[in-house]
Amino acid sequence: ACAPKEAPAVDIEAQQQGRVEIAAQCKGRDGWSDAAPPAHVFGNVYMVGTCGIVSLLITSDIGHILIDGATEEAAPLIAENIRKLGFEPTDVRYLLSSHEHMDHVGGLAALKKLTGAQMLARAPAKPSLESGSYDKTDPQLGILPPFPALKVERVVKDGEVVKLGPLSLTVVATPGH
């Protein structure tokens, strides 16, 4: 059910073509919410984000993991990119984020509703994600607008391995921006 209807090419030429398509469509547009075509990165990893923000879809036959959700306005674009690759957004099982700034987590609440996925986060990120506001120690506090809050279903720790069928992602804390 989670396999694409038609598997995208997995060769170097196709990967290069995807980069060329993104560069052409995004020329002069690098906004956080500007639509970009999806692109194959490597193996079972795809870029499904915007011209200015990377969102990664990691796929498997039993479900997918999405890392980062760009802005609130970008959530429908990300879902559409998942569909363009031949996958269903409802097959995304886990959402993760690189850090709690609106340009990376602003779309996660909407994507959570669209996918039904569980949000996984480290303990220090949970209060910000669940409140939609920035930690008082964030150096960009007061610069970026707030983002839609979302519930974190599972707290993960640095070094923990997040498993989904054949997928194994190791959580690595990278404090700072």
XYZ file of N, CA, C and O in Angstrom:
708
model
N 0.816 -1.195 0.000
C 0.000 0.000 0.000
C 0.855 1.252 0.000
O 0.431 2.284 -0.471
N 2.080 1.180 0.527
C 2.910 2.374 0.624
C 3.867 2.525 -0.546
O 4.531 3.536 -0.663
N 3.964 1.500 -1.385
C 4.850 1.588 -2.536
C 4.257 2.547 -3.553
O 3.039 2.652 -3.678
N 5.111 3.268 -4.298
C 4.580 4.178 -5.307
C 3.879 3.390 -6.404
O 4.220 2.238 -6.670
N 2.908 4.038 -7.035
C 2.198 3.388 -8.132
C 3.164 3.060 -9.265
O 3.104 2.016 -9.877
N 4.050 4.003 -9.543
C 5.103 3.786 -10.515
C 6.396 4.252 -9.857
O 6.538 5.414 -9.536
N 7.318 3.327 -9.680
C 8.565 3.671 -9.003
C 9.372 4.654 -9.846
O 9.568 4.438 -11.037
N 9.817 5.774 -9.240
C 10.640 6.724 -9.976
C 11.998 6.103 -10.308
O 12.456 5.186 -9.631
N 12.624 6.625 -11.353
C 13.951 6.144 -11.730
C 14.928 6.354 -10.587
O 14.837 7.327 -9.848
N 15.856 5.422 -10.449
C 16.816 5.498 -9.353
C 18.223 5.498 -9.927
O 19.089 4.787 -9.479
N 18.450 6.321 -10.933
C 19.789 6.378 -11.509
C 20.340 7.792 -11.410
O 19.621 8.747 -11.141
N 21.629 7.912 -11.649
C 22.319 9.198 -11.517
C 21.726 10.233 -12.469
O 21.538 11.389 -12.102
N 21.414 9.828 -13.689
C 20.850 10.760 -14.663
C 19.512 11.322 -14.176
O 19.254 12.517 -14.280
N 18.681 10.461 -13.602
C 17.388 10.915 -13.079
C 17.582 11.846 -11.892
O 16.863 12.840 -11.751
N 18.548 11.544 -11.042
C 18.818 12.412 -9.898
C 19.259 13.788 -10.386
O 18.802 14.811 -9.882
N 20.149 13.814 -11.379
C 20.633 15.078 -11.920
C 19.482 15.853 -12.566
O 19.366 17.056 -12.393
N 18.612 15.145 -13.286
C 17.468 15.791 -13.922
C 16.568 16.437 -12.871
O 16.068 17.535 -13.064
N 16.358 15.745 -11.735
C 15.556 16.304 -10.656
C 16.149 17.598 -10.132
O 15.439 18.567 -9.880
N 17.461 17.635 -9.999
C 18.135 18.853 -9.541
C 17.959 19.977 -10.554
O 17.745 21.136 -10.191
N 18.063 19.635 -11.835
C 17.899 20.624 -12.894
C 16.470 21.172 -12.877
O 16.255 22.379 -12.998
N 15.471 20.298 -12.695
C 14.076 20.734 -12.648
C 13.835 21.671 -11.469
O 13.145 22.683 -11.611
N 14.381 21.326 -10.307
C 14.219 22.196 -9.141
C 14.873 23.542 -9.410
O 14.280 24.594 -9.168
N 16.098 23.525 -9.936
C 16.806 24.774 -10.204
C 16.025 25.637 -11.196
O 15.891 26.849 -11.001
N 15.476 25.017 -12.241
C 14.725 25.775 -13.253
C 13.437 26.344 -12.666
O 13.121 27.518 -12.869
N 12.681 25.527 -11.940
C 11.402 25.992 -11.398
C 11.607 27.022 -10.297
O 10.766 27.892 -10.098
N 12.713 26.932 -9.587
C 12.945 27.832 -8.453
C 13.808 29.040 -8.809
O 14.080 29.863 -7.936
N 14.223 29.155 -10.064
C 15.076 30.281 -10.452
C 14.399 31.600 -10.089
O 13.270 31.867 -10.490
N 15.070 32.391 -9.294
C 14.535 33.670 -8.861
C 13.490 33.568 -7.762
O 12.933 34.561 -7.343
N 13.212 32.354 -7.302
C 12.220 32.126 -6.249
C 12.853 31.196 -5.225
O 13.001 30.016 -5.476
N 13.207 31.706 -4.113
C 13.793 30.844 -3.083
C 13.027 30.958 -1.770
O 13.531 30.678 -0.707
N 11.779 31.355 -1.888
C 10.955 31.548 -0.697
C 10.627 30.253 0.018
O 10.600 29.178 -0.584
N 10.366 30.380 1.291
C 10.072 29.228 2.135
C 8.780 28.527 1.743
O 8.588 27.363 2.059
N 7.891 29.239 1.047
C 6.606 28.656 0.647
C 6.455 28.549 -0.863
O 5.375 28.245 -1.352
N 7.525 28.791 -1.622
C 7.460 28.685 -3.081
C 7.499 27.221 -3.504
O 8.393 26.466 -3.094
N 6.542 26.834 -4.350
C 6.441 25.441 -4.801
C 7.688 25.018 -5.575
O 8.190 25.754 -6.407
N 8.152 23.819 -5.276
C 9.257 23.187 -6.000
C 8.816 21.788 -6.382
O 8.014 21.175 -5.674
N 9.332 21.258 -7.484
C 8.969 19.883 -7.825
C 9.675 18.913 -6.878
O 10.726 19.237 -6.330
N 9.103 17.724 -6.686
C 9.806 16.733 -5.865
C 11.021 16.224 -6.622
O 11.078 16.309 -7.853
N 11.990 15.712 -5.886
C 13.196 15.179 -6.534
C 13.733 13.996 -5.750
O 13.661 13.961 -4.518
N 14.278 13.055 -6.486
C 14.921 11.897 -5.881
C 16.282 12.329 -5.363
O 17.054 12.968 -6.080
N 16.596 12.028 -4.115
C 17.889 12.377 -3.540
C 18.829 11.192 -3.671
O 19.880 11.275 -4.309
N 18.440 10.069 -3.062
C 19.254 8.860 -3.130
C 18.458 7.712 -2.538
O 17.782 7.906 -1.521
N 18.544 6.552 -3.151
C 17.862 5.377 -2.607
C 16.389 5.638 -2.422
O 15.671 5.917 -3.374
N 15.924 5.584 -1.175
C 14.509 5.779 -0.854
C 14.249 7.140 -0.206
O 13.307 7.301 0.562
N 15.074 8.123 -0.532
C 14.958 9.463 0.044
C 14.617 10.465 -1.062
O 15.267 10.489 -2.115
N 13.599 11.296 -0.790
C 13.107 12.255 -1.766
C 12.975 13.629 -1.129
O 12.578 13.753 0.015
N 13.275 14.670 -1.926
C 13.067 16.038 -1.497
C 11.650 16.416 -1.911
O 11.307 16.330 -3.082
N 10.814 16.776 -0.940
C 9.421 17.116 -1.225
C 9.067 18.518 -0.726
O 7.901 18.864 -0.632
N 10.079 19.306 -0.421
C 9.863 20.620 0.168
C 9.618 21.724 -0.840
O 9.032 21.513 -1.905
N 10.072 22.905 -0.507
C 9.841 24.104 -1.303
C 11.159 24.578 -1.908
O 12.204 23.961 -1.683
N 11.099 25.683 -2.638
C 12.321 26.232 -3.225
C 13.329 26.645 -2.159
O 14.529 26.598 -2.386
N 12.834 27.063 -0.993
C 13.731 27.575 0.039
C 13.941 26.672 1.236
O 14.848 26.912 2.038
N 13.135 25.625 1.392
C 13.237 24.758 2.568
C 13.172 23.292 2.145
O 12.263 22.887 1.426
N 14.108 22.522 2.630
C 14.126 21.088 2.336
C 13.195 20.354 3.296
O 13.239 20.579 4.503
N 12.362 19.494 2.752
C 11.586 18.515 3.514
C 11.925 17.176 2.887
O 11.861 17.041 1.655
N 12.300 16.221 3.702
C 12.727 14.918 3.183
C 11.699 13.844 3.492
O 11.234 13.725 4.627
N 11.381 13.057 2.480
C 10.512 11.900 2.624
C 11.377 10.659 2.496
O 12.067 10.481 1.492
N 11.362 9.826 3.530
C 12.102 8.565 3.526
C 11.047 7.469 3.460
O 10.178 7.391 4.327
N 11.125 6.650 2.429
C 10.034 5.718 2.138
C 10.386 4.264 2.451
O 11.554 3.882 2.452
N 9.336 3.496 2.710
C 9.461 2.041 2.843
C 8.129 1.422 2.431
O 7.132 2.127 2.266
N 8.119 0.121 2.298
C 6.898 -0.585 1.901
C 5.819 -0.567 2.972
O 4.658 -0.836 2.672
N 6.184 -0.247 4.229
C 5.159 -0.259 5.278
C 4.843 1.129 5.830
O 4.055 1.264 6.752
N 5.447 2.157 5.267
C 5.178 3.516 5.714
C 6.387 4.403 5.514
O 7.476 3.929 5.175
N 6.175 5.694 5.711
C 7.209 6.676 5.413
C 7.455 7.595 6.612
O 6.621 7.713 7.500
N 8.599 8.254 6.565
C 8.974 9.247 7.565
C 9.197 10.565 6.832
O 9.869 10.595 5.799
N 8.641 11.654 7.362
C 8.830 12.982 6.787
C 9.610 13.835 7.779
O 9.226 13.938 8.949
N 10.685 14.414 7.301
C 11.511 15.288 8.138
C 11.318 16.725 7.677
O 11.606 17.059 6.534
N 10.806 17.558 8.545
C 10.516 18.978 8.358
C 9.281 19.188 7.489
O 8.994 18.410 6.589
N 8.565 20.262 7.811
C 7.311 20.552 7.133
C 7.240 21.942 6.549
O 6.149 22.398 6.216
N 8.376 22.631 6.438
C 8.428 23.993 5.902
C 7.395 24.879 6.616
O 7.173 24.713 7.807
N 6.772 25.778 5.881
C 5.825 26.727 6.477
C 4.401 26.174 6.442
O 4.115 25.212 5.729
N 3.525 26.836 7.169
C 2.114 26.431 7.160
C 1.550 26.472 5.738
O 0.825 25.574 5.319
N 1.918 27.496 4.975
C 1.427 27.639 3.601
C 1.971 26.541 2.692
O 1.373 26.228 1.666
N 3.099 25.961 3.037
C 3.742 24.945 2.195
C 3.191 23.539 2.410
O 3.437 22.661 1.582
N 2.451 23.311 3.473
C 1.972 21.950 3.778
C 1.228 21.303 2.607
O 1.524 20.159 2.254
N 0.274 21.997 1.949
C -0.396 21.360 0.810
C 0.558 21.054 -0.342
O 0.387 20.066 -1.052
N 1.570 21.894 -0.531
C 2.559 21.662 -1.589
C 3.376 20.402 -1.294
O 3.675 19.623 -2.206
N 3.723 20.212 -0.037
C 4.478 19.023 0.364
C 3.631 17.776 0.151
O 4.102 16.771 -0.409
N 2.374 17.829 0.561
C 1.479 16.688 0.360
C 1.336 16.380 -1.128
O 1.350 15.210 -1.532
N 1.217 17.412 -1.944
C 1.096 17.204 -3.396
C 2.380 16.593 -3.964
O 2.330 15.730 -4.843
N 3.539 17.025 -3.475
C 4.799 16.436 -3.946
C 4.886 14.956 -3.587
O 5.406 14.155 -4.364
N 4.391 14.602 -2.427
C 4.364 13.189 -2.039
C 3.501 12.412 -3.040
O 3.900 11.344 -3.516
N 2.358 12.974 -3.389
C 1.469 12.328 -4.373
C 2.122 12.243 -5.755
O 1.986 11.238 -6.461
N 2.809 13.313 -6.160
C 3.472 13.325 -7.471
C 4.502 12.203 -7.590
O 4.755 11.714 -8.689
N 5.092 11.808 -6.473
C 6.061 10.704 -6.474
C 5.368 9.347 -6.526
O 6.031 8.324 -6.664
N 4.046 9.341 -6.393
C 3.301 8.088 -6.425
C 3.019 7.505 -5.063
O 2.545 6.369 -4.958
N 3.292 8.272 -4.009
C 3.017 7.829 -2.641
C 1.767 8.531 -2.131
O 1.340 9.541 -2.682
N 1.219 8.024 -1.058
C 0.056 8.651 -0.430
C 0.489 9.340 0.863
O 1.196 8.729 1.677
N 0.084 10.584 1.074
C 0.417 11.253 2.334
C -0.045 10.454 3.561
O 0.623 10.480 4.594
N -1.153 9.736 3.447
C -1.656 8.949 4.585
C -0.758 7.774 4.940
O -0.967 7.143 5.977
N 0.241 7.487 4.111
C 1.207 6.431 4.422
C 2.411 6.956 5.213
O 3.300 6.186 5.567
N 2.450 8.283 5.477
C 3.494 8.839 6.339
C 3.131 8.466 7.771
O 2.032 8.762 8.245
N 4.020 7.785 8.467
C 3.754 7.306 9.828
C 4.360 8.199 10.905
O 3.804 8.327 11.988
N 5.547 8.791 10.609
C 6.239 9.628 11.591
C 6.618 10.964 10.970
O 7.030 11.034 9.812
N 6.504 12.017 11.774
C 6.988 13.350 11.435
C 8.135 13.668 12.379
O 8.036 13.412 13.587
N 9.201 14.235 11.847
C 10.352 14.679 12.633
C 10.689 16.103 12.218
O 10.286 16.544 11.136
N 11.445 16.799 13.049
C 11.878 18.146 12.665
C 13.347 18.329 13.000
O 13.859 17.762 13.960
N 13.990 19.152 12.189
C 15.405 19.442 12.425
C 15.570 20.456 13.552
O 16.498 20.356 14.347
N 14.672 21.443 13.612
C 14.677 22.429 14.699
C 13.360 23.192 14.675
O 12.625 23.153 13.697
N 13.068 23.887 15.757
C 11.747 24.468 15.976
C 11.660 25.920 15.523
O 11.376 26.812 16.309
N 11.851 26.156 14.236
C 11.609 27.470 13.661
C 10.484 27.339 12.645
O 10.362 26.307 11.971
N 9.679 28.373 12.507
C 8.463 28.304 11.689
C 8.722 27.899 10.247
O 7.849 27.338 9.604
N 9.920 28.138 9.722
C 10.206 27.755 8.346
C 10.472 26.252 8.204
O 10.510 25.730 7.090
N 10.621 25.552 9.321
C 10.831 24.098 9.292
C 9.675 23.324 9.932
O 9.438 22.174 9.578
N 8.972 23.938 10.877
C 7.880 23.226 11.563
C 6.507 23.848 11.340
O 5.503 23.289 11.770
N 6.436 24.967 10.633
C 5.164 25.650 10.437
C 4.107 24.806 9.747
O 2.916 24.951 10.010
N 4.521 23.910 8.871
C 3.577 23.064 8.155
C 3.285 21.736 8.823
O 2.416 20.983 8.360
N 3.967 21.425 9.911
C 3.806 20.096 10.516
C 2.413 19.845 11.086
O 1.900 18.728 10.996
N 1.770 20.849 11.671
C 0.425 20.638 12.227
C -0.543 20.256 11.111
O -1.330 19.310 11.249
N -0.486 20.974 9.989
C -1.367 20.654 8.857
C -1.005 19.302 8.258
O -1.898 18.518 7.905
N 0.287 19.007 8.157
C 0.704 17.713 7.609
C 0.294 16.569 8.530
O -0.050 15.485 8.062
N 0.310 16.824 9.826
C -0.133 15.808 10.774
C -1.610 15.487 10.545
O -2.012 14.319 10.544
N -2.419 16.530 10.323
C -3.844 16.315 10.044
C -4.048 15.570 8.728
O -4.895 14.691 8.626
N -3.262 15.933 7.712
C -3.387 15.302 6.394
C -2.934 13.842 6.392
O -3.485 13.028 5.665
N -1.918 13.541 7.192
C -1.301 12.208 7.144
C -1.780 11.277 8.248
O -1.764 10.063 8.068
N -2.118 11.837 9.405
C -2.417 11.012 10.573
C -1.155 10.503 11.251
O -1.217 9.650 12.136
N -0.001 11.034 10.852
C 1.286 10.588 11.388
C 1.483 11.032 12.834
O 0.870 11.997 13.298
N 2.373 10.346 13.526
C 2.775 10.712 14.887
C 3.952 11.675 14.816
O 4.868 11.478 14.019
N 3.939 12.690 15.660
C 5.059 13.619 15.772
C 6.021 13.080 16.805
O 5.626 12.776 17.942
N 7.276 12.954 16.413
C 8.340 12.528 17.312
C 9.275 13.710 17.515
O 9.582 14.430 16.550
N 9.721 13.943 18.741
C 10.619 15.063 19.013
C 11.443 14.788 20.255
O 11.036 14.017 21.129
N 12.576 15.454 20.342
C 13.384 15.398 21.553
C 12.690 16.219 22.639
O 11.933 17.147 22.357
N 12.962 15.886 23.885
C 12.317 16.549 25.019
C 12.474 18.075 24.991
O 11.498 18.791 25.250
N 13.662 18.606 24.664
C 13.778 20.072 24.643
C 12.900 20.744 23.586
O 12.550 21.910 23.721
N 12.531 20.018 22.529
C 11.717 20.595 21.463
C 10.218 20.520 21.764
O 9.432 21.301 21.225
N 9.827 19.608 22.614
C 8.406 19.354 22.856
C 7.638 20.607 23.303
O 6.573 20.894 22.743
N 8.107 21.381 24.289
C 7.331 22.566 24.708
C 7.104 23.566 23.573
O 6.003 24.111 23.441
N 8.111 23.798 22.746
C 7.947 24.735 21.629
C 6.961 24.201 20.609
O 6.079 24.927 20.141
N 7.110 22.925 20.247
C 6.212 22.341 19.248
C 4.768 22.352 19.735
O 3.848 22.637 18.964
N 4.553 22.069 21.017
C 3.189 21.988 21.538
C 2.575 23.356 21.849
O 1.369 23.460 21.994
N 3.406 24.392 21.917
C 2.879 25.733 22.174
C 2.894 26.618 20.929
O 2.185 27.629 20.876
N 3.716 26.268 19.950
C 3.844 27.096 18.752
C 4.697 28.324 18.976
O 4.705 29.244 18.159
N 5.437 28.337 20.083
C 6.291 29.491 20.390
C 7.724 29.027 20.605
O 7.996 27.851 20.772
N 8.611 29.979 20.637
C 10.032 29.674 20.713
C 10.516 29.623 22.158
O 10.002 30.322 23.028
N 11.518 28.808 22.374
C 12.147 28.718 23.681
C 12.805 30.060 24.005
O 13.328 30.739 23.108
N 12.789 30.428 25.286
C 13.352 31.732 25.681
C 14.847 31.828 25.415
O 15.400 32.918 25.360
N 15.519 30.688 25.202
C 16.952 30.711 24.916
C 17.249 30.737 23.412
O 18.409 30.815 23.027
N 16.219 30.697 22.561
C 16.415 30.692 21.111
C 16.971 32.044 20.679
O 16.364 33.086 20.949
N 18.127 32.073 19.995
C 18.702 33.351 19.579
C 17.834 34.100 18.566
O 18.018 35.290 18.356
N 16.870 33.420 17.943
C 15.980 34.088 16.990
C 14.623 34.421 17.617
O 13.688 34.783 16.911
N 14.533 34.319 18.931
C 13.314 34.676 19.640
C 12.939 36.117 19.302
O 13.775 37.020 19.367
N 11.697 36.339 18.916
C 11.227 37.677 18.585
C 11.456 38.071 17.140
O 10.943 39.094 16.690
N 12.205 37.265 16.400
C 12.470 37.579 14.994
C 11.465 36.876 14.085
O 10.928 37.476 13.166
N 11.238 35.597 14.366
C 10.329 34.797 13.552
C 8.940 34.760 14.171
O 8.808 34.760 15.394
N 7.897 34.721 13.343
C 6.542 34.624 13.897
C 6.299 33.245 14.492
O 7.002 32.281 14.175
N 5.284 33.114 15.349
C 4.951 31.804 15.910
C 4.449 30.868 14.808
O 4.219 31.293 13.673
N 4.269 29.609 15.152
C 3.827 28.594 14.200
C 2.692 27.790 14.817
O 2.514 27.806 16.037
N 1.912 27.074 14.000
C 0.820 26.273 14.554
C 1.357 25.170 15.471
O 2.280 24.435 15.103
N 0.792 25.088 16.648
C 1.212 24.077 17.627
C 0.710 22.702 17.201
O -0.279 22.584 16.484
N 1.404 21.677 17.639
C 0.968 20.302 17.394
C 1.408 19.416 18.538
O 2.392 19.700 19.208
N 0.650 18.370 18.764
C 0.949 17.433 19.850
C 2.105 16.532 19.460
O 2.173 16.018 18.354
N 3.016 16.341 20.405
C 4.121 15.389 20.248
C 3.688 14.087 20.906
O 3.446 14.054 22.108
N 3.569 13.031 20.119
C 3.138 11.738 20.661
C 4.268 10.947 21.292
O 4.039 10.128 22.166
N 5.478 11.181 20.834
C 6.588 10.369 21.336
C 7.840 11.210 21.486
O 8.247 11.901 20.555
N 8.424 11.161 22.677
C 9.689 11.842 22.930
C 10.816 10.857 22.632
O 10.787 9.710 23.084
N 11.783 11.315 21.835
C 12.940 10.493 21.485
C 14.189 11.131 22.077
O 14.228 12.337 22.322
N 15.188 10.298 22.307
C 16.425 10.762 22.944
C 17.584 10.744 21.957
O 17.587 9.970 21.004
N 18.581 11.568 22.234
C 19.801 11.578 21.445
C 20.381 10.163 21.415
O 20.510 9.510 22.451
N 20.678 9.667 20.243
C 21.234 8.326 20.086
C 20.189 7.234 19.907
O 20.522 6.111 19.522
N 18.924 7.554 20.189
C 17.859 6.558 20.024
C 17.663 6.244 18.537
O 17.799 7.116 17.680
N 17.331 5.010 18.238
C 17.055 4.609 16.870
C 15.539 4.549 16.684
O 14.842 3.835 17.394
N 15.052 5.337 15.739
C 13.638 5.334 15.373
C 13.491 4.313 14.254
O 14.139 4.423 13.215
N 12.650 3.306 14.493
C 12.473 2.236 13.504
C 11.060 2.261 12.939
O 10.098 2.498 13.658
N 10.986 2.002 11.661
C 9.716 1.825 10.968
C 9.972 0.764 9.906
O 10.564 1.056 8.863
N 9.590 -0.453 10.207
C 9.870 -1.553 9.289
C 11.359 -1.621 9.012
O 12.161 -1.677 9.939
N 11.758 -1.530 7.734
C 13.170 -1.618 7.398
C 13.957 -0.321 7.645
O 15.174 -0.304 7.539
N 13.258 0.760 7.990
C 13.915 2.049 8.212
C 14.442 2.145 9.628
O 13.756 1.784 10.580
N 15.656 2.645 9.777
C 16.261 2.914 11.084
C 16.957 4.260 11.011
O 17.943 4.411 10.299
N 16.436 5.229 11.742
C 17.040 6.557 11.787
C 17.540 6.803 13.198
O 16.794 6.619 14.157
N 18.784 7.220 13.315
C 19.369 7.523 14.614
C 19.167 9.004 14.929
O 19.539 9.860 14.128
N 18.598 9.281 16.095
C 18.383 10.659 16.530
C 19.729 11.237 16.957
O 20.443 10.637 17.762
N 20.079 12.384 16.379
C 21.326 13.067 16.715
C 20.981 14.499 17.093
O 20.462 15.257 16.264
N 21.230 14.840 18.328
C 20.971 16.208 18.786
C 21.977 17.148 18.116
O 23.173 16.891 18.138
N 21.460 18.207 17.530
C 22.317 19.217 16.907
C 21.866 20.596 17.387
O 21.294 21.368 16.626
N 22.077 20.890 18.680
C 21.631 22.173 19.219
C 22.230 23.351 18.441
O 23.347 23.276 17.947
N 21.449 24.371 18.337
C 21.880 25.533 17.572
C 21.195 25.531 16.233
O 20.340 24.698 15.943
N 21.571 26.449 15.398
C 20.899 26.560 14.092
C 21.882 26.212 12.995
O 23.015 26.553 13.026
